[in-house]
Amino acid sequence: MARIIVVTSGKGGVGKTTTSAAFATGLALKGFRTAVIDFDVGLRNLDLIMGCERRVVYDFVNVINQEATLNQALIRDKRCDNLFILPASQTRDKESLTKEGVERVLGELGETFDYIVCDSPAGIERGATLAMYFADDAIVVTNPEVSSVRDSDRMLGILASKSRRAEAGGEPIKEYLLLTRYSPQRAKIGEMLSVDDVQEILSLHLLGVIPDSRAVLNASNAGSPVILDEKSDAGRAYDDAVRRYLGEDVPHRFIAAEKKSFISRLFRG
Amino acid sequence: MGLLDYFRGSRTDSAAVAKERLQILVAHERAERNKPDYLPLLQKELLEVIRKYVNVGQDAITVTMEKDDNREVLELNVVLPDAIESRPKRKRG
Ligand SMILES: Nc1ncnc2c1ncn2[C@@H]1O[C@H](COP(=O)(O)OP(=O)(O)OP(=O)(O)O)[C@@H](O)[C@H]1O
Ligand SMILES: [Mg+2]
């Protein structure tokens, strides 16, 4: 049985797809057979971030409609043997996802995979609610900014009430906070909510803090998940987060503002 | 913070404002969604009982549930019509 992880946020553009790509790649690099599914039907992007956009033949909706088999639709990652991508459809809309269809696909994947990472679309419509419905774990991607924090809290409400686990009444979904696009410098001068502020408001287990980093744009330009850029701050932060998820005790980095030279302090603050 | 910022007095601390606003908002929204689902029906039935005795409007009654760390408070507010001045205007229970 695979463990199903949803990457969710409510608010758009906070880094869900970046995180899904990095996290799935990280799990695969650690030796786990991992599938990452794009639930953003109509606006697929995960294929671009994973760098496999030219290899898409069939998609998630084709598999749900039984127009293609799972094996035909899954794209094996070129860099990492254990990693498979199930792209979203570009031409249909989110209504083509059905609960039964999603359940069947997840069940079939579950027979051979260790982890299934679900990249949720923004919002609280069908795609987003189905991405989280079958989840065992939820990574709530949040930016240190008022509307993102508020939306994250709303998603927590939905996770706790409208999911398979909630309805079954057993063990609830495990929720983790991933704070992304963080700038320690700006938090330090009181211009941005700090890690502690967000933690205090959401009171979630902190999986990691991903700094706001140019490495992310570089990675998406190249179609290579940022976690593969091992020298970059964001890449290392994602690797830490994956290891924490797997139970390792890894101290948090990229939270404190760097010490700057006197000259740069003088001119840039 | 840089020396130039210091002279410009540009320290904002808008984050503190953001945090405070969020704490209030999130607490409120959590209370809203954790409302027990029997509240609307309870409200409707209470209204029916009260209307046997007093002629009040549909929205004369509000039922709220508040939660803090160690207790839950069910608050019932009934606004009685002006005609019966002699009676207490509000009952809390
Ligand atoms: N840590 C980061 N540092 C800098 N830029 C980032 C970071 N994380 C994400 N971004 C940028 O933010 C933008 C949105 O990221 P992404 O597509 O991952 O968000 P999303 O939550 O999946 O969006 P949507 O809600 O539209 O699906 C992208 O341009 C991405 O490069
Ligand atoms: Mg996305």
XYZ file of C-alpha atoms and ligand atoms in Angstrom:
394
model
C 0.000 0.000 0.000
C 1.361 3.326 -1.030
C 1.247 6.320 1.229
C -0.666 9.169 -0.423
C 0.665 12.695 0.103
C -1.300 15.750 -1.017
C 0.506 19.036 -1.623
C -2.120 21.691 -1.049
C -2.523 25.381 -0.198
C -5.820 26.938 -1.165
C -4.140 30.054 -2.502
C -2.608 29.881 -5.956
C 1.007 30.369 -6.918
C 2.538 29.662 -3.523
C 4.787 26.802 -4.678
C 2.714 23.591 -4.721
C 3.989 22.346 -8.069
C 7.574 23.317 -7.231
C 7.167 21.398 -3.972
C 5.465 18.352 -5.515
C 8.256 18.022 -8.084
C 11.013 18.465 -5.514
C 9.428 16.246 -2.893
C 8.601 13.392 -5.247
C 12.109 13.515 -6.677
C 13.549 13.550 -3.159
C 11.567 10.471 -2.128
C 12.603 8.654 -5.304
C 16.262 9.541 -4.730
C 15.999 7.964 -1.292
C 15.021 4.723 -2.999
C 11.233 4.828 -2.785
C 9.140 4.037 -5.819
C 7.247 7.277 -6.230
C 4.514 8.559 -8.528
C 3.603 12.225 -8.780
C 0.172 13.143 -10.147
C -0.887 16.496 -11.578
C -4.455 17.210 -10.408
C -4.511 20.598 -12.120
C -6.664 19.388 -14.986
C -6.901 22.017 -17.715
C -3.789 23.856 -16.543
C -1.111 21.223 -16.420
C 2.324 22.402 -15.372
C 3.956 19.623 -13.454
C 5.212 18.099 -16.724
C 7.111 21.328 -17.459
C 8.622 21.566 -14.006
C 9.660 17.897 -14.230
C 11.017 18.443 -17.744
C 8.931 15.734 -19.422
C 6.449 17.914 -21.350
C 7.444 16.455 -24.700
C 6.889 12.908 -23.593
C 3.236 13.293 -22.620
C 1.033 10.975 -24.681
C -1.819 10.016 -22.374
C -2.921 11.744 -19.200
C -4.727 11.270 -15.898
C -8.188 11.829 -17.432
C -7.486 9.269 -20.181
C -6.718 6.726 -17.463
C -9.837 7.645 -15.493
C -11.942 7.258 -18.648
C -10.154 4.000 -19.440
C -8.934 5.350 -22.773
C -5.423 4.382 -21.740
C -3.856 2.109 -19.155
C -1.877 3.457 -16.260
C 1.289 2.000 -17.760
C 0.689 3.851 -21.003
C 0.151 7.151 -19.239
C 2.903 7.056 -16.614
C 6.100 8.782 -17.704
C 9.303 7.398 -16.251
C 11.663 10.148 -15.139
C 14.901 10.311 -17.132
C 17.091 11.104 -14.144
C 15.632 8.861 -11.543
C 14.510 5.242 -12.053
C 12.036 5.166 -9.191
C 10.113 8.214 -10.273
C 6.991 8.369 -12.469
C 4.847 11.290 -13.544
C 1.136 11.143 -14.319
C 0.361 14.367 -16.205
C -2.925 16.233 -16.144
C -5.085 16.684 -19.189
C -4.690 19.994 -20.951
C -7.976 19.912 -22.827
C -10.576 18.760 -20.314
C -11.809 20.522 -17.236
C -11.696 19.543 -13.599
C -15.184 18.074 -13.792
C -13.728 15.133 -15.697
C -12.211 13.930 -12.446
C -14.578 11.612 -10.631
C -14.172 10.331 -7.113
C -14.533 6.724 -8.273
C -12.047 7.271 -11.095
C -9.453 8.875 -8.840
C -9.925 6.145 -6.257
C -9.402 3.437 -8.850
C -6.216 5.033 -10.221
C -4.790 5.597 -6.728
C -5.662 2.040 -5.791
C -3.934 0.652 -8.848
C -0.844 2.798 -8.253
C -0.877 1.752 -4.620
C -0.184 -1.850 -5.577
C 3.310 -1.082 -6.864
C 4.349 2.286 -5.446
C 5.622 3.380 -2.036
C 4.530 7.003 -2.295
C 1.984 8.878 -4.392
C 2.388 12.658 -4.397
C -0.720 14.600 -5.473
C -0.061 18.100 -6.796
C -3.270 19.963 -6.005
C -4.584 22.871 -8.045
C -5.357 26.135 -6.252
C -8.817 26.809 -4.896
C -11.346 24.547 -3.246
C -13.058 23.163 -6.344
C -13.258 19.583 -7.542
C -9.575 19.145 -8.486
C -8.374 20.386 -5.121
C -10.885 18.480 -3.027
C -10.242 15.230 -4.918
C -6.475 15.679 -4.634
C -6.821 15.697 -0.866
C -9.732 13.320 -0.413
C -7.725 10.076 -0.351
C -4.613 11.515 1.319
C -2.778 10.000 4.264
C -0.505 13.006 4.687
C -0.916 16.643 3.701
C 1.843 19.123 3.018
C 0.291 22.549 3.432
C 2.387 24.942 1.379
C 2.213 28.436 2.817
C 3.878 31.752 2.020
C 4.570 34.179 4.874
C 1.767 36.441 3.802
C -1.755 37.081 5.156
C -3.930 35.612 2.422
C -1.814 32.490 2.079
C -1.896 31.808 5.831
C -5.636 32.314 5.964
C -6.217 29.994 3.006
C -3.967 27.363 4.564
C -6.108 27.413 7.649
C -9.199 26.926 5.513
C -7.587 23.933 3.850
C -6.924 22.472 7.302
C -10.649 22.697 7.944
C -11.413 20.834 4.733
C -8.753 18.192 5.397
C -10.311 17.582 8.790
C -13.850 17.247 7.500
C -14.006 16.300 3.827
C -11.513 13.516 3.377
C -11.740 9.759 3.336
C -9.967 9.583 6.676
C -12.266 12.172 8.239
C -15.346 10.357 6.992
C -14.096 6.984 8.183
C -13.496 8.504 11.603
C -10.151 6.804 12.158
C -6.674 8.246 12.287
C -6.835 11.760 10.754
C -4.645 12.999 7.897
C -1.184 13.988 9.112
C -0.684 17.646 8.384
C 2.660 19.329 7.824
C 3.502 22.965 7.284
C 5.962 23.860 4.547
C 6.734 27.552 4.604
C 8.038 28.615 1.198
C 9.417 31.773 -0.419
C 10.739 32.793 2.968
C 13.110 35.683 3.397
C 14.854 35.671 6.799
C 16.133 39.192 6.197
C 12.688 40.595 5.617
C 11.237 38.692 8.561
C 14.003 40.076 10.733
C 13.112 43.686 10.028
C 9.439 43.021 10.621
C 8.471 43.279 7.000
C 7.362 39.662 6.639
C 5.674 37.194 8.970
C 8.343 35.081 10.640
C 8.439 31.285 10.857
C 7.359 31.567 14.492
C 4.468 33.869 13.637
C 3.076 31.449 11.057
C 3.663 28.493 13.354
C 1.844 30.234 16.150
C -1.170 30.955 13.973
C -1.472 27.576 12.253
C 0.073 25.368 14.974
C 1.204 22.669 12.569
C 4.225 20.443 12.535
C 6.910 22.372 10.625
C 8.280 20.203 7.841
C 10.603 22.837 6.468
C 11.278 26.397 5.454
C 12.161 26.951 1.798
C 13.908 30.256 1.190
C 12.801 32.562 -1.575
C 15.476 31.601 -4.058
C 16.541 32.281 -7.629
C 17.448 28.607 -7.849
C 13.721 27.851 -8.176
C 13.292 29.845 -11.370
C 16.538 28.433 -12.739
C 15.274 24.943 -12.038
C 11.923 25.498 -13.713
C 13.642 27.126 -16.695
C 15.652 23.946 -17.079
C 12.791 21.544 -16.289
C 14.736 19.979 -13.474
C 13.284 19.832 -9.940
C 15.182 22.234 -7.688
C 16.094 19.461 -5.245
C 18.537 18.203 -7.898
C 20.423 21.493 -7.583
C 22.220 20.220 -4.525
C 24.294 23.332 -4.071
C 21.343 25.691 -3.946
C 19.705 26.856 -0.723
C 16.217 25.843 -1.918
C 17.482 22.448 -3.093
C 19.080 21.725 0.262
C 15.999 22.981 2.117
C 13.796 20.577 0.137
C 16.191 17.714 0.796
C 16.049 18.483 4.535
C 12.249 18.503 4.380
C 12.138 15.088 2.679
C 14.478 13.653 5.283
C 12.371 15.103 8.100
C 9.283 13.605 6.487
C 11.021 10.227 6.489
C 11.651 10.569 10.198
C 15.184 11.931 10.366
C 15.897 14.608 12.918
C 17.287 17.413 10.768
C 17.844 20.889 12.259
C 16.172 23.753 10.409
C 18.354 25.960 8.220
C 17.655 29.131 6.227
C 15.568 30.564 9.048
C 17.992 33.094 10.494
C 19.116 36.164 8.586
C 22.669 35.881 7.307
C 25.275 38.113 8.787
C 26.240 40.706 6.239
C 29.380 42.705 5.781
C 29.382 46.230 7.100
C 29.371 47.710 3.603
C 26.366 45.737 2.399
C 24.548 46.552 5.604
C 25.273 50.192 5.075
C 23.820 50.290 1.622
C 21.205 47.611 1.425
C 20.018 46.834 4.909
C 18.764 46.739 9.181
C 21.206 49.032 7.421
C 22.477 52.340 8.577
C 20.699 54.159 5.760
C 17.423 52.471 6.687
C 18.049 53.552 10.216
C 18.341 57.188 9.210
C 15.315 56.891 6.968
C 13.461 55.313 9.861
C 12.164 52.631 7.525
C 11.609 49.890 10.058
C 8.012 48.931 9.432
C 7.003 46.012 11.601
C 3.945 45.563 9.475
C 4.403 41.844 10.187
C 3.216 42.405 13.752
C 0.021 43.930 12.402
C -0.403 41.041 9.971
C 0.051 38.528 12.755
C -2.497 40.158 14.998
C -5.082 40.426 12.219
C -4.534 36.798 11.268
C -4.840 35.545 14.817
C -8.221 37.211 15.207
C -9.464 36.136 11.789
C -8.310 32.537 12.058
C -9.815 32.146 15.540
C -13.109 33.488 14.233
C -13.143 31.300 11.128
C -12.247 28.204 13.138
C -15.085 28.879 15.553
C -17.452 29.279 12.606
C -16.535 26.008 11.002
C -16.417 24.072 14.257
C -19.965 25.022 15.041
C -21.917 21.881 15.826
C -24.229 21.093 12.926
C -27.286 20.932 15.184
C -27.180 24.702 15.774
C -29.531 25.740 12.938
C -32.135 23.146 13.944
C -31.788 24.052 17.617
C -32.316 27.675 16.673
C -35.405 26.836 14.651
C -36.996 24.744 17.379
C -36.244 27.279 20.099
C -37.856 29.938 17.969
C -40.973 27.812 17.630
C -41.224 27.359 21.394
C -40.687 31.045 22.116
C -43.298 31.997 19.560
C -45.909 30.053 21.507
C -45.554 32.676 24.206
C -44.222 35.817 22.620
C -44.731 37.213 19.184
C -41.163 37.575 17.923
C -39.815 37.762 14.393
C -37.807 35.126 12.525
C -34.491 36.759 13.332
C -35.214 37.598 16.962
C -33.047 34.781 18.142
C -29.375 34.041 17.726
C -27.596 30.979 18.954
C -23.816 30.953 19.042
C -21.239 28.513 20.249
C -17.937 29.748 21.545
C -14.986 27.726 22.534
C -11.946 28.642 24.530
C -9.246 26.423 25.925
C -11.250 24.597 28.525
C -14.940 25.207 27.996
C -17.657 25.675 25.445
C -20.309 28.306 25.828
C -23.664 28.059 24.114
C -25.107 31.541 24.005
C -28.738 32.196 23.311
C -29.926 35.710 22.590
C -33.594 36.565 22.280
C -34.702 40.060 21.387
C -38.252 40.662 22.596
C -40.538 43.124 20.833
C -40.806 46.720 22.062
C -44.479 46.433 23.032
C -43.679 44.581 26.203
C -41.391 47.177 27.756
C -42.040 45.999 31.294
C -40.468 42.637 30.681
C -36.706 42.207 30.416
C -35.630 42.986 26.882
C -32.971 40.390 26.675
C -32.531 37.055 28.135
C -29.195 35.385 28.271
C -28.780 31.798 29.025
N 11.104 29.059 -2.935
C 10.853 29.813 -4.013
N 11.655 30.851 -4.337
C 11.411 31.616 -5.430
N 10.395 31.420 -6.271
C 9.546 30.397 -6.007
C 9.715 29.544 -4.875
N 8.719 28.628 -4.869
C 7.958 28.889 -5.950
N 8.449 29.949 -6.648
C 7.900 30.538 -7.875
O 6.552 30.866 -7.650
C 5.774 30.622 -8.811
C 4.629 29.683 -8.487
O 5.155 28.408 -8.135
P 4.335 27.067 -8.380
O 3.928 26.951 -9.794
O 5.116 25.954 -7.780
O 3.063 27.396 -7.468
P 1.678 26.607 -7.418
O 1.241 26.728 -5.992
O 1.815 25.255 -7.968
O 0.767 27.485 -8.359
P -0.744 27.118 -8.858
O -1.617 27.444 -7.687
O -0.956 28.027 -10.014
O -0.741 25.673 -9.203
C 6.720 30.059 -9.853
O 7.111 31.090 -10.708
C 7.891 29.561 -9.036
O 9.087 29.621 -9.775
Mg 0.642 24.249 -9.476
